Tab-separated table of C-alpha atoms in Angstrom:
chain	number	residue	atom	x	y	z
A	25	MET	CA	16.805	-181.369	43.502
A	26	ILE	CA	14.751	-183.696	45.716
A	27	ALA	CA	12.403	-180.993	46.391
A	28	LEU	CA	11.894	-180.369	42.686
A	29	VAL	CA	11.333	-183.942	41.944
A	30	ARG	CA	8.946	-184.303	44.617
A	31	PHE	CA	7.233	-181.097	43.201
A	32	GLN	CA	6.864	-182.370	39.873
A	33	VAL	CA	5.618	-186.030	40.890
A	34	ALA	CA	3.010	-184.599	43.306
A	35	GLY	CA	1.634	-182.235	40.421
A	36	TYR	CA	1.509	-185.240	38.095
A	37	LEU	CA	-0.259	-187.273	40.523
A	38	ARG	CA	-2.783	-184.587	41.615
A	39	SER	CA	-3.645	-183.964	37.885
A	40	LEU	CA	-4.581	-187.505	37.648
A	41	ARG	CA	-2.701	-187.911	34.363
A	42	VAL	CA	-1.186	-190.948	36.033
A	43	LEU	CA	-4.347	-192.809	35.575
A	44	GLN	CA	-3.674	-193.044	31.756
A	45	PRO	CA	-0.541	-195.191	31.781
A	46	LEU	CA	-1.775	-196.909	35.027
A	47	ILE	CA	-4.765	-198.176	33.220
A	48	VAL	CA	-2.734	-199.423	30.440
A	49	VAL	CA	-0.283	-201.212	32.733
A	50	ALA	CA	-3.434	-202.753	34.702
A	51	LEU	CA	-4.729	-203.965	31.284
A	52	VAL	CA	-1.458	-205.528	30.165
A	53	VAL	CA	-1.116	-207.274	33.546
A	54	ALA	CA	-4.833	-208.724	33.384
A	55	LEU	CA	-4.769	-209.581	29.759
A	56	VAL	CA	-1.444	-210.647	29.018
A	57	LEU	CA	0.845	-211.239	32.043
A	58	SER	CA	-1.811	-212.747	34.354
A	59	GLN	CA	-1.609	-215.988	32.425
A	60	GLY	CA	1.064	-218.001	34.054
A	61	PRO	CA	3.759	-220.183	32.193
A	62	SER	CA	3.142	-223.905	32.162
A	63	GLY	CA	4.509	-227.200	30.750
A	64	PRO	CA	8.178	-228.252	30.940
A	65	ASP	CA	9.550	-224.821	29.628
A	66	ALA	CA	7.677	-222.809	32.283
A	67	ALA	CA	10.970	-221.657	33.866
A	68	ALA	CA	12.281	-220.209	30.607
A	69	LEU	CA	8.934	-218.860	29.704
A	70	ALA	CA	8.814	-216.806	32.835
A	71	VAL	CA	12.161	-215.306	31.943
A	72	ARG	CA	10.933	-214.423	28.487
A	73	THR	CA	8.009	-212.738	29.989
A	74	LEU	CA	10.372	-210.477	31.993
A	75	ALA	CA	12.073	-209.394	28.901
A	76	ASP	CA	8.879	-208.936	26.910
A	77	VAL	CA	7.549	-206.662	29.636
A	78	ALA	CA	10.514	-204.135	28.883
A	79	ALA	CA	9.687	-204.089	25.261
A	80	ILE	CA	5.892	-203.750	25.964
A	81	LEU	CA	6.396	-200.943	28.550
A	82	PHE	CA	8.791	-198.884	26.466
A	83	PRO	CA	6.047	-196.816	24.628
A	84	VAL	CA	4.111	-196.658	27.923
A	85	TRP	CA	7.078	-195.125	29.663
A	86	ALA	CA	7.773	-192.708	27.047
A	87	TRP	CA	3.998	-191.585	27.228
A	88	ALA	CA	4.113	-191.249	30.931
A	89	ALA	CA	7.196	-189.276	30.707
A	90	ARG	CA	5.834	-186.715	28.285
A	91	ALA	CA	2.673	-186.354	30.305
A	92	LEU	CA	4.640	-185.587	33.528
A	93	LEU	CA	6.870	-183.189	31.846
A	94	ASP	CA	3.777	-181.363	30.261
A	95	THR	CA	1.890	-181.088	33.621
A	96	GLN	CA	3.755	-178.134	34.773
A	97	PRO	CA	2.792	-174.935	33.001
A	98	ASP	CA	5.473	-173.003	31.127
A	99	GLU	CA	5.163	-169.933	33.460
A	100	GLN	CA	5.671	-172.118	36.629
A	101	ARG	CA	8.683	-173.868	34.945
A	102	ALA	CA	10.276	-170.594	34.434
A	103	LEU	CA	9.659	-169.643	37.882
A	104	THR	CA	11.021	-172.825	39.122
A	105	ALA	CA	14.191	-172.421	37.205
A	106	THR	CA	14.554	-168.691	38.717
A	107	ALA	CA	14.084	-170.287	42.165
A	108	ALA	CA	16.606	-173.063	41.642
A	109	ARG	CA	19.044	-170.591	40.246
A	110	HIS	CA	20.112	-172.733	37.602
A	111	PRO	CA	18.222	-173.097	34.267
A	112	SER	CA	19.261	-176.809	34.130
A	113	ALA	CA	17.973	-177.654	37.407
A	114	PRO	CA	14.291	-178.198	36.499
A	115	THR	CA	15.435	-180.163	33.428
A	116	TRP	CA	17.212	-182.564	35.536
A	117	ALA	CA	14.259	-182.702	38.026
A	118	GLY	CA	11.755	-183.495	35.216
A	119	LEU	CA	13.989	-186.423	33.936
A	120	LEU	CA	14.536	-187.799	37.433
A	121	ALA	CA	10.669	-187.384	38.310
A	122	ALA	CA	9.628	-189.139	35.067
A	123	TYR	CA	11.948	-191.973	35.786
A	124	CYS	CA	10.769	-192.466	39.248
A	125	VAL	CA	7.242	-192.775	38.040
A	126	ASN	CA	8.183	-195.079	35.274
A	127	VAL	CA	10.097	-197.218	37.662
A	128	SER	CA	7.028	-197.440	39.763
A	129	LEU	CA	4.792	-198.526	36.770
A	130	GLY	CA	7.322	-201.021	35.817
A	131	ALA	CA	7.286	-202.432	39.245
A	132	LEU	CA	3.501	-202.944	39.206
A	133	ALA	CA	3.842	-204.598	35.785
A	134	LEU	CA	6.581	-206.948	36.922
A	135	ALA	CA	4.798	-208.029	40.159
A	136	VAL	CA	2.946	-210.863	38.708
A	137	PRO	CA	5.638	-212.141	36.229
A	138	LEU	CA	8.172	-212.245	39.101
A	139	ILE	CA	5.909	-214.132	41.345
A	140	GLN	CA	5.290	-216.702	38.420
A	141	ALA	CA	9.125	-216.985	37.926
A	142	PHE	CA	9.677	-217.745	41.560
A	143	LEU	CA	7.027	-220.259	41.487
A	144	VAL	CA	8.144	-222.107	38.393
A	145	GLY	CA	11.985	-222.143	39.695
A	146	SER	CA	13.360	-219.858	37.129
A	147	PRO	CA	17.146	-219.200	37.342
A	148	GLY	CA	17.791	-216.534	39.850
A	149	ARG	CA	20.505	-214.770	37.436
A	150	ALA	CA	18.031	-214.532	34.688
A	151	VAL	CA	15.356	-213.208	36.993
A	152	LEU	CA	17.781	-210.585	38.121
A	153	ALA	CA	18.944	-209.685	34.606
A	154	GLY	CA	15.152	-209.371	33.640
A	155	CYS	CA	14.521	-206.765	36.548
A	156	ALA	CA	17.844	-205.025	35.668
A	157	LEU	CA	16.836	-204.872	32.078
A	158	ASN	CA	13.407	-203.118	32.881
A	159	LEU	CA	15.180	-200.645	35.165
A	160	LEU	CA	17.573	-199.891	32.141
A	161	VAL	CA	15.012	-199.664	29.616
A	162	ALA	CA	13.014	-197.326	31.462
A	163	VAL	CA	15.802	-194.704	30.905
A	164	PRO	CA	15.568	-194.516	27.082
A	165	GLY	CA	11.834	-194.690	27.403
A	166	THR	CA	11.898	-191.588	29.717
A	167	LEU	CA	14.054	-189.680	27.322
A	168	LEU	CA	12.017	-190.475	24.248
A	169	GLY	CA	8.952	-188.988	26.192
A	170	ALA	CA	11.136	-186.039	27.144
A	171	TRP	CA	12.205	-185.342	23.525
A	172	THR	CA	8.541	-185.160	22.585
A	173	SER	CA	7.392	-182.977	25.501
A	174	ARG	CA	6.082	-179.565	25.336
A	175	ALA	CA	9.406	-177.742	26.043
A	176	LEU	CA	10.525	-178.901	22.586
A	177	ILE	CA	7.371	-179.831	20.523
A	178	PRO	CA	4.506	-177.037	21.778
A	179	ASP	CA	1.752	-178.690	19.779
A	180	PRO	CA	0.056	-181.538	21.561
A	181	GLY	CA	-1.037	-183.392	18.414
A	182	VAL	CA	2.516	-183.025	16.787
A	183	SER	CA	4.186	-184.127	20.041
A	184	LEU	CA	1.953	-187.243	20.262
A	185	LEU	CA	2.567	-188.073	16.585
A	186	ALA	CA	6.445	-187.664	17.175
A	187	LEU	CA	6.332	-190.115	20.108
A	188	LEU	CA	4.490	-192.630	18.097
A	189	CYS	CA	6.724	-192.108	15.225
A	190	GLY	CA	9.831	-192.283	17.279
A	191	ALA	CA	8.968	-195.455	19.198
A	192	THR	CA	7.974	-197.197	15.657
A	193	ALA	CA	11.439	-195.862	14.339
A	194	LEU	CA	13.597	-197.275	17.145
A	195	LEU	CA	11.797	-200.578	16.743
A	196	LEU	CA	12.355	-200.658	12.981
A	197	LEU	CA	15.878	-199.386	13.285
A	198	GLY	CA	16.650	-202.486	15.500
A	199	MET	CA	15.657	-204.815	12.824
A	200	GLY	CA	18.233	-203.669	10.275
A	201	ARG	CA	21.946	-202.733	9.758
A	202	LEU	CA	21.462	-199.749	11.644
A	203	SER	CA	20.449	-201.298	14.830
A	204	TRP	CA	23.416	-199.446	16.616
A	205	LEU	CA	21.306	-196.336	16.360
A	206	SER	CA	18.560	-197.821	18.322
A	207	ILE	CA	17.946	-199.530	21.641
A	208	PRO	CA	18.584	-203.377	21.266
A	209	MET	CA	15.060	-204.481	21.654
A	210	ILE	CA	15.073	-207.127	19.104
A	211	GLY	CA	18.198	-208.457	20.404
A	212	TRP	CA	17.293	-208.729	24.211
A	213	MET	CA	13.907	-210.382	22.951
A	214	HIS	CA	15.818	-213.033	20.812
A	215	ALA	CA	18.280	-213.760	23.523
A	216	ALA	CA	15.328	-214.361	26.104
A	217	HIS	CA	13.580	-216.586	23.591
A	218	ASP	CA	16.761	-218.646	23.266
A	219	GLY	CA	16.707	-219.594	26.787
A	220	PRO	CA	17.734	-218.216	30.323
A	221	SER	CA	21.541	-218.933	30.019
A	222	ALA	CA	21.464	-217.065	26.448
A	223	PHE	CA	19.633	-214.125	28.032
A	224	VAL	CA	22.077	-213.771	31.088
A	225	SER	CA	25.216	-213.946	28.619
A	226	HIS	CA	23.616	-211.486	26.192
A	227	PHE	CA	22.651	-209.033	29.154
A	228	PRO	CA	26.048	-207.166	29.441
A	229	ALA	CA	26.106	-206.142	25.680
A	230	THR	CA	22.346	-205.014	25.921
A	231	ALA	CA	23.190	-203.100	29.019
A	232	LEU	CA	26.147	-201.369	27.523
A	233	HIS	CA	24.200	-200.622	24.345
A	234	VAL	CA	21.452	-199.035	26.466
A	235	LEU	CA	23.686	-197.066	28.602
A	236	VAL	CA	25.754	-195.655	25.846
A	237	TRP	CA	22.562	-194.772	23.754
A	238	SER	CA	20.871	-193.074	26.774
A	239	ALA	CA	24.061	-191.119	27.549
A	240	VAL	CA	24.315	-189.731	24.012
A	241	VAL	CA	20.621	-188.965	23.844
A	242	GLY	CA	20.297	-187.723	27.422
A	243	ALA	CA	23.275	-185.398	26.991
A	244	ALA	CA	21.888	-183.869	23.787
A	245	TYR	CA	18.404	-183.144	25.601
A	246	LEU	CA	20.202	-181.558	28.675
A	247	LEU	CA	21.978	-179.301	26.219
A	248	THR	CA	18.953	-178.422	24.064
A	249	VAL	CA	16.096	-177.841	26.502
A	250	PRO	CA	17.720	-175.113	28.918
A	251	ARG	CA	18.336	-173.112	25.561
A	252	ARG	CA	14.882	-173.580	24.440
A	253	THR	CA	13.166	-172.481	27.545
A	254	LEU	CA	15.446	-169.490	28.386
């Protein structure tokens, strides 16, 4: 599994597709996150930024995961499944590789907000909750990209449209009565805007919601893709 993950990440890096989300992250850092919080509420604003980064990067993570999974040609994916002697091994490896890349992108985006949070004296528990939130939200972001990859949607244009519609639908669902079908993006942003203590107290419910959503969607993906690629 480790060899398969390294193989897919290496192919993604050598194809230079990683430059696309990397440029977006660099622009977000330069234009949005580089302006540090100030004033009497600087500590709370720094925590709010950590929560906002998870929402901002969610579609970027989906885009990066889709690109990584589409880097490997279909014939090579079939050969990899044969060499691994299990049809689901490349599927697991692709998800893990995409998640590792997304965590790396998230670390780059969080570097400046973390430094700012420490400088203004944000509560440690709130900062840890913000970091953990980004690690968790990278999972559904990866899964959304996986569901719109070439293994399920062969047409590139339709795949990209499905990714954009999926990200928009999850955002809109989170605003209404069907919010339990989506990831709680609106909920954690509201909690972060209410202050560090509210964000910390709301984090366990947010984490449970994200984990359950990811488990259901991930299980459906793992059951679907091997059958489509056989």
